[in-house]
Amino acid sequence: MDSMTESAPAPVGAAEEAPPSADVPAIALEGVAKTFRTGREEVAAVARTDLEIAQGEFFSLLGPSGCGKTTTMRMVAGFEDPTEGTVRLKGADVTRVAPDRRDVNMVFQSYALFPHMTVFDNIAFGLRRKGVPRDEVRRRVGEMLELVELSGRGRTKPGRMSGGQQQRVALARALVNRPSALLLDEPLGALDLKLRQAMQIELKRIQRDVGITFVYVTHDQGEALTMSDRIAVMNKGAVEQLGPPREIYERPASRFVAGFIGTSNLLSGTVSDASGGLAAFPAGEEGTVRAATGAAVGETVEITVRPEKIALHTARPDGAGTRSRVPGTVSEVVYLGSATHYTVAVDTGAQGGTELTVYTQNSAGTDDGPARGDRVWLEWGPEHSYVLPA
Amino acid sequence: MTDERRPRLTARAAPYLLVAPAWLWLAVFFVVPIATVLSMSLMSGNLYDGYSLTWEFGNYAAAVGAYWEQIARSLVYGACATVLCILIGYPCAYWIAFRGGAYKNAYLLLLLLPMFVSFVLRTISWKALLADQGIILGTLKGIGLLPEDAYVLNSAPAVVFGLAYNFLPFMVLPVYAVLERMDHRVVEAARDLYAGPVRAFTRVVLPMSLPGVFAGVIMTFIPTSADYVNATVLGGAHNTMVGKVIENQYLVNNAYPMAASITFVLMAVLLVGIFGYARALGTDRVMEASAR
Ligand SMILES: Nc1ncnc2c1ncn2[C@@H]1O[C@H](COP(=O)(O)OP(=O)(O)OP(=O)(O)O)[C@@H](O)[C@H]1O
Ligand SMILES: [Mg+2]
């Protein structure tokens, strides 16, 4: 009944408005900043940020707790007024537009389902507010329930559902409105690992099927890497690096990004030899790190090398060559079935010591690898010594 | 009988032993008085010759016949005061819960402060405020906003306002308790799903706070309809409520059976009303209200 009596004007940024050309970003932040003032205290939650998120993109905001991910997202949804800057949805300035007039929908971390309504009414809520006719509401909610595999559960109250089911209701409640962008704030945070992995695949499938822009907040780097088209790594309210997962993983723009994405192996030293575009610095007893960089003798360089790129030898590898070779002592062995993770302590002389992580695949026929306390040699090609920008 | 049976027996009896004091309390302070009043309501006799249980069901017919007007008036006044309490108390609770910020507790204390003054004294001061030439009416008459013969005291509105004033915290507190615990994200979710501020309130906040309103209604309606202080102090001779009748029958006329049967009629009406109200609101809401 209420679907007939209520009809809201089309939200700002809705697809019905002047058809935007494909290259207008779904979401654009222009110099957006947010400072919270509580009493005399000031918290700069988000520093001036520029971001453009393309239509149909799966975009992730990744960063440690308190880095401003939620605040950024809440400014896009309209729950937080930016202290400065402009928020655009499909080109239209929505900086001062109320959340109910913005064509984006949010999936809250705590789901925020309406406990007094059935699952059906939860999902129908947005459509009814928009004045969608009754039978269309029924049809679209039905389709959504099917999409999230909850057909037949429409009459249940959300309080009687499992965490994963509630999560899917929250997703359906937002998706059913076909917004131009869906904002998901750590939507899988409350789920256990198994369910989480299943939902990651599910979310990605749904996003491909409906073709809606997803902005995904997470502090789980694995999740961001597997699902995203592009990732923005945030630190202390600022975007440290923006790019596709592979680029972020293999060419981190800073020490912070290298450390936050996956396991980072950091080594630094003063260049002792430079020739033919290769710089070398010593590491450990008789060890050498080589990297493809134009750094001159005497300069300090810092490199990172991915754990899976390192080969583990029980004896010193033969020949000179251009590869990095670093000796160390195994301090930890974690056997994971298909792979083994080693932690190797490297004595880096002046800097004391560091630990490098090495992942090896356990292929058939190999006997037991090195054990704790064994002396080993680590080896990797110069192309895998990624030099961090100074 | 083996040795190991003994601890199991005491273990099974333990819960009963633990609730025993509560049962005893209920028996002494609830069941016994109720039974006494119930049997009294079916007695006949007088103070000098003594009363005897004669199963005098006619007492009830007599009570309703003689005092239905006061009973009805009590229910109407109680209902009006309760509605007034909702109208004033809900926004009040809402404001404290959602806008109170760091001062929530201070506002609650402010609300409860009058409760530290005796109930009767508060009502009497209310009488002084509303007097024909008191601060409010006197001033308004002085500047010519009200005619000289305007009055509030000794009228039904005076009683209703007095009741609402005295029992307001009983409405505010349960509503506040529910609103305070409400997840703000749920309200944001409603706003996110195209509901304006008004729709978000009527579709989400209000329905979710109904258990609190339910509790508040019970906590104001029952005492306001049974109250007689407000009617006596503020209502004058023509607005007597049933509480006053019971008091008169008991203390002045010493008609104990009559007083007892009026009491039971009132209780029955209130119980029926509350169960009807609970049914109308839906039992799960009531369960929710009691579970919180
Ligand atoms: N309403 C608020 N008032 C004051 N400070 C706030 C408020 N909301 C967030 N902050 C502060 O802003 C900073 C960023 O918070 P935000 O919630 O955006 O972090 P986040 O990246 O989402 O972290 P998490 O991964 O823990 O959810 C934090 O330091 C936080 O304390
Ligand atoms: Mg957050």
XYZ file of C-alpha atoms and ligand atoms in Angstrom:
714
model
C 0.000 0.000 0.000
C 2.718 2.419 0.938
C 4.460 1.837 -2.346
C 1.581 3.636 -4.007
C 1.408 6.584 -1.677
C 5.093 7.366 -1.453
C 7.115 8.463 -4.366
C 10.435 10.155 -4.085
C 12.015 12.240 -6.819
C 14.900 10.533 -8.593
C 18.058 10.679 -6.483
C 20.958 12.805 -7.593
C 23.361 10.833 -9.718
C 20.673 8.380 -10.801
C 21.085 6.675 -14.148
C 17.898 8.314 -15.473
C 19.538 11.724 -15.436
C 21.284 12.919 -18.592
C 22.893 9.651 -19.734
C 26.530 10.011 -18.698
C 29.174 8.996 -21.143
C 31.071 5.908 -20.079
C 34.177 7.832 -19.098
C 32.480 9.970 -16.454
C 33.661 8.391 -13.206
C 30.925 6.808 -11.101
C 32.445 8.432 -8.040
C 34.920 11.279 -7.874
C 36.493 12.824 -4.799
C 38.129 16.180 -5.409
C 40.373 17.398 -2.613
C 38.090 15.808 -0.041
C 39.196 16.042 3.591
C 37.514 15.325 6.898
C 38.519 16.544 10.336
C 36.520 15.483 13.380
C 36.251 17.925 16.239
C 35.260 16.529 19.593
C 35.610 19.199 22.226
C 39.161 20.528 22.036
C 40.430 17.459 20.223
C 40.861 17.374 16.457
C 41.231 14.160 14.492
C 42.251 14.430 10.853
C 40.487 11.283 9.664
C 40.979 11.886 5.937
C 43.589 14.204 4.436
C 42.931 15.961 1.121
C 42.214 13.108 -1.225
C 41.582 12.864 -4.950
C 40.031 9.669 -6.232
C 38.215 8.626 -9.370
C 36.319 5.379 -9.479
C 35.193 4.209 -12.910
C 31.776 2.808 -13.706
C 31.514 -0.936 -13.228
C 34.797 -1.063 -11.375
C 35.501 -3.204 -8.308
C 37.439 -0.702 -6.256
C 38.920 -1.479 -2.851
C 39.981 0.802 -0.047
C 42.620 -1.065 1.873
C 44.427 0.012 4.998
C 45.006 -0.586 8.684
C 42.442 0.173 11.366
C 41.724 3.874 11.815
C 43.242 4.971 8.501
C 40.021 6.635 7.353
C 38.427 4.005 5.111
C 35.008 4.161 6.713
C 35.092 7.946 6.869
C 35.895 8.148 3.157
C 33.030 5.830 2.349
C 30.609 7.654 4.634
C 31.401 10.901 2.816
C 30.464 9.216 -0.457
C 27.222 7.886 1.048
C 26.400 11.266 2.583
C 26.614 10.430 6.284
C 29.606 12.658 6.854
C 30.052 16.191 5.547
C 33.560 16.704 4.152
C 35.453 19.508 5.863
C 36.628 20.523 2.404
C 36.457 19.294 -1.167
C 33.788 18.046 -3.539
C 32.100 14.656 -3.881
C 30.736 13.837 -7.333
C 28.490 10.988 -8.432
C 28.487 10.561 -12.209
C 29.755 14.088 -12.495
C 27.039 15.696 -10.349
C 28.165 17.561 -7.231
C 26.493 15.843 -4.253
C 28.665 17.290 -1.494
C 25.673 18.853 0.280
C 23.051 16.306 -0.799
C 21.349 14.164 1.877
C 21.985 10.386 1.832
C 18.432 9.568 0.761
C 18.910 11.733 -2.331
C 22.129 10.015 -3.452
C 22.095 7.156 -5.892
C 24.513 4.983 -3.923
C 23.703 2.298 -1.390
C 25.719 1.051 1.488
C 26.223 -2.370 3.032
C 27.095 -1.783 6.646
C 29.698 -3.757 8.525
C 27.166 -4.647 11.210
C 24.555 -5.217 8.437
C 22.138 -2.776 10.140
C 19.121 -4.832 9.052
C 15.737 -3.657 10.282
C 15.011 -6.147 13.063
C 11.283 -5.458 13.145
C 10.771 -6.275 9.475
C 10.822 -9.541 7.576
C 13.605 -10.251 5.126
C 11.214 -9.397 2.308
C 10.326 -6.020 3.818
C 13.969 -5.285 4.500
C 14.851 -5.809 0.861
C 11.726 -3.989 -0.371
C 12.406 -0.939 1.822
C 14.322 1.121 -0.738
C 12.017 0.233 -3.642
C 8.947 1.241 -1.646
C 10.494 4.560 -0.684
C 11.175 5.171 -4.360
C 7.532 4.479 -5.186
C 8.094 1.380 -7.273
C 4.716 -0.311 -8.019
C 3.677 -3.243 -5.887
C 4.070 -6.153 -8.294
C 7.403 -4.848 -9.470
C 8.570 -4.713 -5.843
C 7.475 -8.319 -5.398
C 9.196 -9.405 -8.583
C 12.467 -7.609 -7.940
C 12.700 -8.706 -4.312
C 12.022 -12.263 -5.480
C 14.828 -12.026 -8.010
C 17.172 -10.676 -5.358
C 16.327 -13.462 -2.921
C 17.181 -15.904 -5.685
C 20.432 -14.122 -6.482
C 21.610 -14.352 -2.884
C 20.221 -17.879 -2.559
C 17.639 -17.079 0.087
C 14.488 -17.949 -1.868
C 11.733 -18.987 0.492
C 13.209 -17.110 3.443
C 11.338 -13.878 2.720
C 9.054 -14.145 5.739
C 11.854 -14.760 8.231
C 12.928 -12.008 10.595
C 16.639 -11.227 10.224
C 17.265 -11.973 13.906
C 16.632 -15.659 13.200
C 19.236 -15.957 10.476
C 22.906 -16.880 10.576
C 25.618 -14.272 10.105
C 26.227 -15.267 6.504
C 22.524 -15.168 5.690
C 22.133 -11.747 7.295
C 25.088 -10.562 5.282
C 23.389 -11.690 2.092
C 20.149 -9.962 3.084
C 22.098 -6.738 3.645
C 23.661 -7.137 0.220
C 20.305 -7.829 -1.428
C 18.700 -4.866 0.345
C 21.261 -2.543 -1.221
C 21.582 -4.232 -4.639
C 17.857 -4.415 -5.344
C 17.816 -0.633 -5.842
C 20.293 -0.928 -8.732
C 22.323 2.022 -7.473
C 25.054 3.482 -9.616
C 27.515 2.402 -6.939
C 27.434 0.021 -4.021
C 29.505 0.845 -0.951
C 30.547 -2.128 1.153
C 32.180 -1.485 4.510
C 34.033 -4.634 5.541
C 30.958 -6.673 4.640
C 32.644 -9.984 5.425
C 34.306 -8.859 8.621
C 32.039 -10.825 10.932
C 32.190 -14.101 9.024
C 34.442 -17.068 9.649
C 37.185 -17.890 7.175
C 35.315 -20.555 5.154
C 32.194 -18.501 4.719
C 34.285 -15.456 4.037
C 36.069 -17.098 1.146
C 32.815 -18.402 -0.265
C 31.263 -14.940 -0.029
C 34.284 -13.329 -1.708
C 33.708 -15.462 -4.775
C 29.973 -14.865 -4.541
C 30.374 -11.082 -4.288
C 32.690 -10.987 -7.258
C 30.216 -13.068 -9.283
C 27.311 -10.808 -8.339
C 29.319 -7.727 -9.209
C 30.141 -9.148 -12.637
C 26.507 -10.128 -13.196
C 24.937 -6.798 -12.270
C 27.794 -4.619 -13.538
C 27.471 -2.124 -10.685
C 30.435 -0.168 -9.343
C 31.576 -1.692 -6.046
C 33.566 0.276 -3.526
C 34.876 -2.231 -1.074
C 36.423 -1.387 2.281
C 38.647 -3.985 3.869
C 41.753 -4.323 5.946
C 42.403 -7.812 4.611
C 44.993 -7.526 1.878
C 44.268 -11.001 0.499
C 40.635 -10.093 0.057
C 41.507 -6.846 -1.721
C 44.036 -8.557 -4.000
C 41.712 -11.353 -5.107
C 38.605 -9.272 -5.726
C 39.584 -5.821 -6.911
C 40.118 -4.195 -10.265
C 41.975 -1.433 -8.491
C 43.081 -0.890 -4.915
C 43.745 2.308 -2.996
C 46.059 1.612 -0.078
C 45.406 4.143 2.669
C 47.597 5.142 5.565
C 46.844 7.757 8.206
C 44.072 9.343 6.198
C 45.934 9.537 2.888
C 46.069 7.294 -0.179
C 49.597 5.904 -0.370
C 49.214 4.003 -3.598
C 46.528 3.474 -6.170
C 46.632 0.780 -8.799
C 45.684 -2.714 -9.913
C 46.399 -5.537 -7.438
C 49.413 -6.872 -9.322
C 51.054 -3.482 -9.444
C 50.393 -2.855 -5.765
C 51.748 -6.258 -4.885
C 54.795 -6.288 -7.098
C 55.734 -2.622 -7.195
C 54.771 -1.106 -3.844
C 55.224 2.640 -3.845
C 56.419 2.848 -0.277
C 57.759 0.867 2.588
C 54.317 1.079 4.200
C 52.566 -0.441 1.196
C 55.213 -3.147 0.888
C 54.735 -3.973 4.540
C 50.969 -3.911 4.448
C 50.459 -5.954 1.276
C 51.380 -9.543 1.852
C 54.575 -10.405 3.664
C 57.324 -8.025 2.851
C 60.997 -8.848 3.014
C 62.887 -5.612 3.425
C 66.646 -5.292 2.972
C 68.693 -2.158 2.791
C 72.325 -1.286 2.392
C 74.912 1.024 0.891
C 75.742 0.313 -2.736
C 79.272 -1.098 -2.973
C 79.316 -1.966 -6.642
C 77.354 -0.574 -9.567
C 77.698 -1.607 -13.185
C 75.479 -2.278 -16.172
C 72.335 -1.015 -14.467
C 72.827 -3.364 -11.545
C 73.648 -2.161 -8.084
C 74.914 -4.476 -5.373
C 75.106 -4.114 -1.625
C 76.295 -6.604 0.959
C 73.948 -8.497 3.243
C 75.001 -11.099 5.796
C 78.373 -12.822 5.782
C 79.590 -12.873 2.201
C 76.084 -12.226 0.974
C 75.194 -9.830 -1.812
C 71.914 -8.269 -2.846
C 71.631 -7.188 -6.468
C 68.916 -4.993 -7.864
C 68.217 -3.429 -11.230
C 68.687 0.217 -10.355
C 70.837 3.055 -11.505
C 71.950 3.865 -7.962
C 75.615 4.900 -7.680
C 78.227 3.582 -5.287
C 77.728 5.032 -1.825
C 73.991 5.540 -2.135
C 71.625 3.796 0.240
C 68.928 1.639 -1.336
C 66.088 -0.332 0.168
C 64.583 -3.296 -1.601
C 61.751 -5.672 -1.007
C 61.511 -9.204 -2.316
C 58.416 -11.382 -2.349
C 58.598 -14.626 -0.327
C 57.587 -16.818 -3.258
C 60.389 -15.426 -5.461
C 63.148 -16.648 -3.183
C 64.860 -20.001 -3.724
C 66.180 -21.849 -0.704
C 69.512 -23.749 -0.851
C 71.202 -25.793 1.801
C 74.620 -25.049 0.317
C 76.127 -22.006 -1.256
C 74.994 -21.826 -4.917
C 77.751 -22.073 -7.496
C 78.940 -19.410 -9.891
C 78.983 -15.651 -9.681
C 76.185 -14.272 -11.852
C 73.813 -11.434 -11.228
C 71.569 -13.080 -8.697
C 71.208 -12.022 -5.083
C 72.620 -14.480 -2.558
C 72.134 -14.087 1.140
C 73.066 -16.572 3.873
C 70.958 -17.050 7.005
C 69.681 -19.389 9.678
C 66.239 -20.984 9.595
C 64.351 -19.734 12.636
C 60.873 -21.011 11.860
C 59.338 -23.704 9.636
C 55.589 -23.748 9.011
C 54.419 -26.771 7.061
C 51.146 -26.047 5.229
C 50.683 -29.191 3.175
C 51.064 -27.884 -0.358
C 53.661 -25.333 0.704
C 56.141 -24.647 3.464
C 56.846 -21.218 4.890
C 60.308 -20.574 6.269
C 61.491 -17.666 8.323
C 65.191 -17.082 7.894
C 67.239 -14.854 10.174
C 69.823 -12.852 8.260
C 72.678 -11.136 10.032
C 72.897 -7.762 8.302
C 75.932 -6.592 10.223
C 75.658 -2.955 11.075
C 71.839 -2.942 11.218
C 71.748 -5.923 13.536
C 69.529 -8.520 11.921
C 66.432 -8.984 9.859
C 64.138 -11.862 9.044
C 63.132 -12.930 5.574
C 60.149 -15.082 4.774
C 60.406 -17.735 2.070
C 57.530 -19.723 0.574
C 58.369 -22.998 -1.151
C 55.998 -25.308 -2.986
C 56.065 -28.905 -1.808
C 56.208 -30.765 -5.115
C 56.291 -34.556 -5.261
C 59.603 -36.275 -4.706
C 61.295 -33.591 -2.671
C 62.599 -34.813 0.614
C 62.294 -32.846 3.820
C 63.549 -29.303 3.499
C 65.846 -27.582 5.963
C 64.944 -27.670 9.638
C 65.084 -25.066 12.373
C 68.633 -23.946 13.057
C 69.990 -25.050 9.661
C 72.245 -22.704 7.735
C 70.736 -21.878 4.355
C 71.380 -19.688 1.332
C 68.643 -17.543 -0.195
C 68.770 -16.708 -3.867
C 66.667 -14.600 -6.222
C 67.016 -12.848 -9.553
C 67.748 -9.117 -9.766
C 64.327 -8.465 -11.301
C 62.730 -9.584 -8.047
C 64.679 -7.108 -5.955
C 62.111 -4.345 -6.052
C 63.715 -1.037 -5.130
C 61.455 1.070 -2.938
C 61.218 4.738 -3.920
C 63.378 6.779 -1.581
C 20.498 -45.689 48.162
C 24.047 -45.027 47.084
C 26.218 -42.177 48.217
C 26.408 -40.482 44.858
C 22.687 -39.871 44.768
C 22.777 -37.349 47.534
C 24.653 -34.523 45.778
C 22.437 -34.992 42.720
C 19.317 -34.534 44.790
C 20.552 -31.303 46.323
C 21.700 -30.149 42.898
C 18.198 -30.655 41.591
C 16.663 -28.899 44.565
C 19.106 -25.999 44.482
C 17.237 -23.819 41.969
C 14.035 -24.167 43.975
C 15.807 -23.346 47.181
C 17.338 -20.305 45.551
C 14.017 -18.891 44.360
C 12.308 -19.715 47.640
C 12.868 -16.242 49.151
C 11.330 -14.646 46.096
C 8.298 -16.908 46.302
C 7.992 -16.192 49.987
C 8.130 -12.474 49.311
C 5.426 -12.750 46.661
C 3.276 -14.879 48.958
C 3.525 -12.502 51.896
C 3.286 -9.186 50.105
C 1.153 -10.010 47.093
C -0.887 -13.194 47.425
C -1.940 -12.679 51.037
C -3.142 -9.074 50.610
C -4.916 -9.919 47.355
C -6.647 -12.873 48.973
C -7.600 -10.729 51.959
C -9.083 -7.996 49.803
C -10.808 -10.564 47.598
C -12.512 -12.235 50.535
C -13.340 -8.831 51.986
C -15.074 -7.868 48.765
C -17.452 -10.795 49.233
C -18.299 -10.086 52.852
C -21.215 -8.323 54.407
C -21.686 -6.592 57.721
C -20.486 -3.385 59.310
C -17.667 -2.091 61.437
C -19.500 -2.551 64.766
C -21.085 -5.971 64.225
C -18.083 -7.263 62.301
C -17.850 -8.638 58.764
C -18.470 -12.164 57.664
C -17.835 -13.941 54.400
C -21.276 -14.419 52.872
C -20.213 -14.604 49.211
C -21.986 -11.332 48.668
C -21.496 -10.975 44.895
C -24.029 -8.174 44.992
C -21.220 -5.958 46.309
C -19.805 -5.852 42.818
C -23.079 -4.905 41.186
C -23.550 -2.227 43.815
C -20.023 -0.900 43.302
C -20.375 -0.662 39.541
C -23.885 0.750 39.809
C -22.901 3.472 42.233
C -19.461 4.407 40.973
C -19.266 3.534 37.268
C -18.969 7.236 36.588
C -15.850 7.643 38.731
C -14.377 4.445 37.331
C -14.944 5.602 33.767
C -13.591 9.046 34.599
C -10.451 7.518 36.104
C -9.823 5.496 32.978
C -10.408 8.504 30.735
C -8.160 10.766 32.823
C -5.512 8.048 33.018
C -5.669 7.533 29.262
C -5.477 11.277 28.568
C -2.539 11.686 30.945
C -0.806 8.703 29.324
C -1.281 10.139 25.842
C 0.040 13.464 27.080
C 3.016 11.665 28.591
C 3.759 10.031 25.240
C 3.442 13.329 23.383
C 5.793 15.125 25.763
C 7.927 12.217 26.915
C 8.770 10.586 23.582
C 10.405 13.657 22.019
C 12.112 14.267 25.325
C 13.553 10.722 25.442
C 14.444 10.929 21.747
C 16.288 14.161 22.210
C 18.259 12.937 25.207
C 19.125 9.617 23.560
C 20.110 10.946 20.125
C 21.219 14.504 20.819
C 22.246 14.359 24.454
C 25.868 13.646 23.612
C 28.079 13.613 26.665
C 25.385 15.142 28.880
C 22.810 12.353 28.624
C 23.049 11.465 32.280
C 22.821 15.105 33.337
C 19.607 15.532 31.364
C 18.175 12.361 32.874
C 19.014 13.614 36.352
C 17.328 16.909 35.551
C 14.251 14.998 34.493
C 14.239 12.975 37.702
C 15.050 15.890 40.008
C 11.395 16.734 40.790
C 10.946 13.119 41.895
C 13.104 13.871 44.896
C 10.341 16.132 46.189
C 7.355 14.423 47.776
C 4.592 13.567 45.361
C 1.924 15.421 47.363
C 4.082 18.509 47.734
C 4.696 18.607 43.979
C 0.984 18.429 43.312
C 0.273 21.193 45.792
C 2.899 23.457 44.199
C 1.253 22.718 40.866
C -1.941 24.007 42.462
C -0.207 27.239 43.434
C 1.101 27.621 39.882
C -2.318 27.143 38.334
C -4.242 29.255 40.875
C -6.746 31.723 39.424
C -4.507 34.628 40.353
C -1.259 32.605 40.384
C 1.913 33.271 38.434
C 0.674 31.904 35.137
C -3.016 32.858 35.014
C -2.493 36.060 36.980
C 0.164 37.289 34.584
C -1.836 36.353 31.505
C -4.891 38.097 32.911
C -2.767 41.093 33.860
C -1.640 41.657 30.301
C -5.150 40.996 29.045
C -4.466 37.737 27.221
C -7.077 35.909 29.288
C -10.480 37.079 30.532
C -10.721 37.809 34.277
C -12.911 34.781 34.931
C -10.630 32.247 33.219
C -9.604 29.307 35.401
C -7.784 26.005 35.175
C -7.995 24.627 38.681
C -10.918 22.419 39.605
C -11.295 21.250 36.047
C -10.595 18.034 34.215
C -7.594 19.475 32.305
C -5.967 20.482 35.586
C -6.164 16.887 36.818
C -4.898 15.459 33.539
C -1.995 17.907 33.389
C -1.144 17.215 37.007
C -1.138 13.460 36.371
C 0.965 13.835 33.235
C 3.418 16.048 35.082
C 3.798 13.662 37.987
C 4.220 10.509 35.928
C 6.223 11.848 32.980
C 9.504 10.172 34.034
C 7.782 6.783 34.011
C 7.226 7.277 30.304
C 10.533 8.895 29.452
C 12.776 6.320 31.117
C 11.635 3.139 29.331
C 11.441 4.922 25.974
C 14.892 6.378 26.549
C 16.273 2.962 27.479
C 15.148 1.517 24.148
C 16.234 4.480 22.020
C 19.588 4.690 23.721
C 20.368 1.107 22.838
C 19.195 1.447 19.259
C 21.884 0.941 16.623
C 22.305 4.255 14.829
C 23.437 2.418 11.729
C 19.892 1.145 11.332
C 18.630 4.712 11.071
C 21.440 5.490 8.634
C 20.493 2.423 6.617
C 16.957 3.800 6.306
C 18.311 7.169 5.168
C 20.599 5.369 2.736
C 17.581 3.526 1.306
C 15.875 6.750 0.226
C 13.879 7.432 3.404
C 13.834 11.098 4.410
C 14.195 12.013 8.081
C 10.435 11.680 8.692
C 10.096 8.307 6.945
C 13.194 7.007 8.705
C 11.506 7.888 11.977
C 8.050 6.490 11.249
C 9.288 3.324 9.525
C 12.275 2.434 11.637
C 12.842 4.382 14.854
C 9.229 4.441 16.008
C 8.418 0.769 15.383
C 11.700 -0.283 16.968
C 10.976 1.824 20.053
C 7.428 0.504 20.562
C 8.502 -1.947 23.273
C 9.677 1.041 25.303
C 6.447 2.911 24.660
C 4.539 -0.202 25.674
C 6.374 -0.385 28.972
C 5.925 3.358 29.467
C 2.184 3.143 28.867
C 1.803 0.422 31.462
C 3.929 2.332 33.933
C 1.909 5.528 33.524
C -1.586 4.294 32.780
C -1.926 2.041 35.816
C -0.805 4.530 38.470
C -2.491 7.529 36.830
C -5.884 5.836 36.636
C -5.627 4.702 40.233
C -4.303 8.024 41.530
C -6.482 10.206 43.746
C -4.086 12.905 44.969
C -4.176 14.890 41.731
C -7.950 14.695 41.458
C -8.340 15.779 45.088
C -5.856 18.657 44.981
C -6.392 19.930 41.448
C -9.799 18.607 40.420
C -12.159 19.894 43.078
C -15.476 18.231 43.908
C -16.652 17.444 40.398
C -13.721 15.491 39.073
C -13.445 12.701 41.614
C -11.538 9.658 40.497
C -12.052 6.125 41.686
C -9.027 6.214 43.978
C -10.747 8.895 46.040
C -13.917 6.807 46.190
C -12.006 3.825 47.514
C -10.289 5.995 50.079
C -13.624 7.433 51.216
C -15.329 4.085 51.406
C -12.486 2.667 53.379
C -11.414 5.458 55.715
C -14.546 7.599 56.010
C -17.491 5.218 55.582
C -15.644 2.150 56.819
C -17.470 0.216 54.117
C -14.666 -2.283 53.695
C -16.470 -4.746 51.401
C -17.533 -1.904 49.108
C -13.981 -0.488 48.992
C -12.636 -3.955 48.252
C -15.081 -4.672 45.442
C -14.420 -1.301 43.786
C -10.710 -2.105 43.997
C -11.300 -5.409 42.246
C -13.471 -3.887 39.574
C -10.717 -1.384 38.831
C -8.076 -4.103 38.790
C -10.151 -6.260 36.466
C -10.756 -3.385 34.067
C -7.055 -2.489 34.005
C -5.975 -6.095 33.470
C -8.434 -6.595 30.637
C -7.313 -3.304 29.116
C -3.641 -4.213 29.303
C -4.113 -7.673 27.843
C -6.212 -6.254 25.046
C -3.495 -3.669 24.439
C -0.785 -6.327 24.434
C -2.771 -8.403 21.965
C -3.274 -5.433 19.670
C 0.442 -4.620 19.707
C 1.418 -8.213 19.049
C 2.711 -10.608 21.636
C 6.236 -10.728 20.257
C 6.600 -7.003 20.870
C 5.569 -7.522 24.457
C 7.998 -10.396 24.731
C 10.652 -8.128 23.301
C 9.762 -5.430 25.792
C 10.059 -7.802 28.683
C 13.203 -9.429 27.306
C 15.115 -6.171 27.066
N 32.489 10.391 14.587
C 33.803 10.513 14.855
N 34.248 11.403 15.769
C 35.552 11.540 16.032
N 36.527 10.831 15.431
C 36.161 9.928 14.508
C 34.783 9.717 14.172
N 34.720 8.752 13.222
C 35.998 8.379 12.987
N 36.863 9.079 13.752
C 38.328 8.961 13.729
O 38.759 9.063 12.399
C 39.809 8.135 12.131
C 39.428 7.272 10.957
O 38.328 6.468 11.297
P 37.653 5.439 10.305
O 36.465 4.892 10.980
O 37.459 6.085 8.989
O 38.775 4.320 10.189
P 38.757 2.943 9.374
O 39.845 3.028 8.385
O 37.417 2.663 8.872
O 39.184 1.910 10.496
P 38.649 0.425 10.780
O 39.394 -0.483 9.882
O 39.039 0.201 12.213
O 37.177 0.422 10.571
C 40.027 7.354 13.415
O 41.140 7.909 14.062
C 38.788 7.607 14.212
O 39.084 7.632 15.578
Mg 35.904 1.191 9.376
